[in-house]
Short mmCIF file of C-alpha atoms in Angstrom, two decimals:
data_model
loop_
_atom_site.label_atom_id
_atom_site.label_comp_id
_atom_site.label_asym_id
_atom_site.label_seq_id
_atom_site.Cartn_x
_atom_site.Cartn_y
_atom_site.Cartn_z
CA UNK A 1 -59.18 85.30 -22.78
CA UNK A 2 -57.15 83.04 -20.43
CA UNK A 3 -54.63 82.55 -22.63
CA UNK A 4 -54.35 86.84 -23.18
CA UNK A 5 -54.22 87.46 -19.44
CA UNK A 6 -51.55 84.48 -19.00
CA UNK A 7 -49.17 86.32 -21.56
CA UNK A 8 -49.97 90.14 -20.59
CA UNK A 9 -48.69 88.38 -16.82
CA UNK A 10 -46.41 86.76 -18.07
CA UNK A 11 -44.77 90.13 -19.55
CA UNK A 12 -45.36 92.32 -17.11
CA UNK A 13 -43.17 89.63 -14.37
CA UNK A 14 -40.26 90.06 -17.32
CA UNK A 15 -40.63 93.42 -17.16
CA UNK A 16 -40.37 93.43 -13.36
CA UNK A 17 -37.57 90.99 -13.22
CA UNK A 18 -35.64 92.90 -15.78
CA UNK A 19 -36.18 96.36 -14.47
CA UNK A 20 -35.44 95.09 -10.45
CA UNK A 21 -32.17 93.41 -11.82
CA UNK A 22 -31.20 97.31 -13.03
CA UNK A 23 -31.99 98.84 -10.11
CA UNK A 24 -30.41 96.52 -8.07
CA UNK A 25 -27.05 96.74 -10.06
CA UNK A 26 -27.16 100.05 -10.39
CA UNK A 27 -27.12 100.48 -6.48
CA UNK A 28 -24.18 98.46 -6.28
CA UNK A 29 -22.26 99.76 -9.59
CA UNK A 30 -19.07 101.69 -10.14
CA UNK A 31 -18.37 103.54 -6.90
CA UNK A 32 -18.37 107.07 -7.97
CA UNK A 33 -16.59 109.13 -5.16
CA UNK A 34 -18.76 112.10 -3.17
CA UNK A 35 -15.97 114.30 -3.34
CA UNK A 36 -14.51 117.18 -5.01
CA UNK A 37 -12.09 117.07 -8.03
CA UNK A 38 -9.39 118.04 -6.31
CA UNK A 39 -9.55 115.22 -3.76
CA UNK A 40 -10.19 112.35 -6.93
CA UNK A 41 -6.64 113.44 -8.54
CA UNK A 42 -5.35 113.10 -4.68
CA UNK A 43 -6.54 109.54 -4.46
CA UNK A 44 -5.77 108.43 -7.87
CA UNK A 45 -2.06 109.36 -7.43
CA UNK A 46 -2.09 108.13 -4.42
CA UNK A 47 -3.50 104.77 -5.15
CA UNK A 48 -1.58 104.96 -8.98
CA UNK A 49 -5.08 104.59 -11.00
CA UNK A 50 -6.84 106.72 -13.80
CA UNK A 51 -9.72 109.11 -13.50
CA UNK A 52 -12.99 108.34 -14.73
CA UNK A 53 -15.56 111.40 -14.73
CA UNK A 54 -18.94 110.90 -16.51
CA UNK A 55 -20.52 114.32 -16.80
CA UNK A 56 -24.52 114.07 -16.71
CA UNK A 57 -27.65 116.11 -15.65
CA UNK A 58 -30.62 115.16 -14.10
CA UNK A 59 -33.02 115.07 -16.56
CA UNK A 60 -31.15 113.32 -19.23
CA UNK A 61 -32.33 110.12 -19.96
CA UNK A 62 -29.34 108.75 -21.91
CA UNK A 63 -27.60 109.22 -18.45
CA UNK A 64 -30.65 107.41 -16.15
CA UNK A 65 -29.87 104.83 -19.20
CA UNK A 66 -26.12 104.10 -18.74
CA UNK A 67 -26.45 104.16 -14.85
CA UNK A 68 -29.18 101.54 -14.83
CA UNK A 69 -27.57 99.45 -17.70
CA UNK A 70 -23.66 99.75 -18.48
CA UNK A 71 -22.47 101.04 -14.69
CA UNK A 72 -24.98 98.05 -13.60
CA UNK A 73 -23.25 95.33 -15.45
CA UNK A 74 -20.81 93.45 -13.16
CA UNK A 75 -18.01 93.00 -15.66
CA UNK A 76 -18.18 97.20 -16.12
CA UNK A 77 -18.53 97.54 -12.06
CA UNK A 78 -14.88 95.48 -11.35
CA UNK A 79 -13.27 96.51 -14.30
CA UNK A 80 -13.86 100.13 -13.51
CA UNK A 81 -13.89 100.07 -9.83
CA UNK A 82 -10.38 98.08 -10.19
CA UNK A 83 -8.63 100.08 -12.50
CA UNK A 84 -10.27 103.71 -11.79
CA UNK A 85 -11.26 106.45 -8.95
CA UNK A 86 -14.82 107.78 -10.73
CA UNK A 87 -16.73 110.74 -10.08
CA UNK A 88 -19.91 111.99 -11.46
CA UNK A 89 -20.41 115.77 -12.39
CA UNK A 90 -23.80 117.12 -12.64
CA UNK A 91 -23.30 119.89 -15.69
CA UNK A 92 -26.31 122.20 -14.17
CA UNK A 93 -25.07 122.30 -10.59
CA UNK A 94 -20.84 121.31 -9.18
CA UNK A 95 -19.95 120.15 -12.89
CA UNK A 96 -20.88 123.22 -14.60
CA UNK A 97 -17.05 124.81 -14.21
CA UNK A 98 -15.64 121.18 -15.46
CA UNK A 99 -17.94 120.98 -18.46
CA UNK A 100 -16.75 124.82 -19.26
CA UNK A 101 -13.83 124.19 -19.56
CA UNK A 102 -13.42 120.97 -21.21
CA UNK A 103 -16.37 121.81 -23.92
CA UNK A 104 -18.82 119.68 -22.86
CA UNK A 105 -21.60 119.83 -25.68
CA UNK A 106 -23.85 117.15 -24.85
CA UNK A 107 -24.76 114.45 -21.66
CA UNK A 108 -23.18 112.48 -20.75
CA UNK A 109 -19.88 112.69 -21.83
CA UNK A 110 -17.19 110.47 -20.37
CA UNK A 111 -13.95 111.76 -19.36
CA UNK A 112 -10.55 109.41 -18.94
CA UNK A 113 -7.44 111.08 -17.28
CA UNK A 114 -4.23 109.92 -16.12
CA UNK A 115 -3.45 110.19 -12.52
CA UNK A 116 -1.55 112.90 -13.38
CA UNK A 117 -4.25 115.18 -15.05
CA UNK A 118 -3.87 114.39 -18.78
CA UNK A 119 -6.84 113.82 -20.49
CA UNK A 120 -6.67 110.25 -22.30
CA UNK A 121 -10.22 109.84 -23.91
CA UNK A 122 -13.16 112.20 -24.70
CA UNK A 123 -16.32 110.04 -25.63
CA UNK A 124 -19.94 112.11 -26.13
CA UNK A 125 -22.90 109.93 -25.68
CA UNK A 126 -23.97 106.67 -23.86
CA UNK A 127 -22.11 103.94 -24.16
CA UNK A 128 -23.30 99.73 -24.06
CA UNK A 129 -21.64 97.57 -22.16
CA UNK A 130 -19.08 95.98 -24.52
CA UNK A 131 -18.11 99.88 -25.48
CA UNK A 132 -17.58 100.96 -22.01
CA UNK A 133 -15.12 98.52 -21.25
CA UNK A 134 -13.14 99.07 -24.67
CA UNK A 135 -12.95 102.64 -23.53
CA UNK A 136 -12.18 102.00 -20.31
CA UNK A 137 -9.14 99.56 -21.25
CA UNK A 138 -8.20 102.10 -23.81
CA UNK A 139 -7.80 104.58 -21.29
CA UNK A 140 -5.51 102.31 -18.74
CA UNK A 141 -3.52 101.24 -21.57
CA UNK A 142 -2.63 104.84 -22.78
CA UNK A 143 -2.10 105.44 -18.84
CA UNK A 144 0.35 103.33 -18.25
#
């Protein structure tokens, strides 16, 4: 009985550990702007970066995924915060005249755009960590 208790509290301090880590990262992850759309191409030509926009709703859970795990990781947080000016569209409320027009059939799907408008890279779905950072150097690379 001991040994039962020992392993159910041992599991539930992992699961703890591991799911305060997530939050923590994800509260200091890839700093989306609070802006319009109009104001990210403004800064990004400005400052001579690309555009990240990952379109998402609230009750996807793919989305709640990615923010607590890939935008958490710290080699995705400086790659992207280094290298892009990110926004975050919610498809049921400010996003819903973005995901319109650029056929947005599923959340979240993860927009890449030159500075000057031109969409690099389309990608539908969540993406782990290793993938998001392939993308992501895809898109500066086709950029530039």
């Amino acid at each position: 009985m001991n040994k039962l208790l020992s392993v159910i509290l041992c599991c539930l301090m992992l699961q703890f550990s591991s799911f305060a880590q997530s939050s923590f990262n994800a509260g200091n992850g890839i700093r989306f702007e609070n802006t319009s759309l109009e104001e990210i191409v403004a800064k990004a030509e400005a400052e001579g970066k690309a555009i990240f926009i990952e379109t998402y709703a609230s009750w996807c859970r793919s989305c709640k995924w990615m923010e607590h795990n890939s935008f958490g990781n710290n080699a995705v947080i400086d790659f992207y915060n280094d290298n892009f000016i990110s926004l975050r569209l919610d498809v049921d409320r400010e996003g819903k005249a973005f995901a319109d027009r650029f056929g947005v059939r599923m959340v979240p799907t993860l927009f890449y755009f030159d500075s000057k408008q031109n969409l690099l890279i389309k990608e539908e779905g969540a993406q782990e960590v290793q993938d998001l950072l392939k993308l992501g150097k895809k898109a500066v690379k086709k950029a530039n």
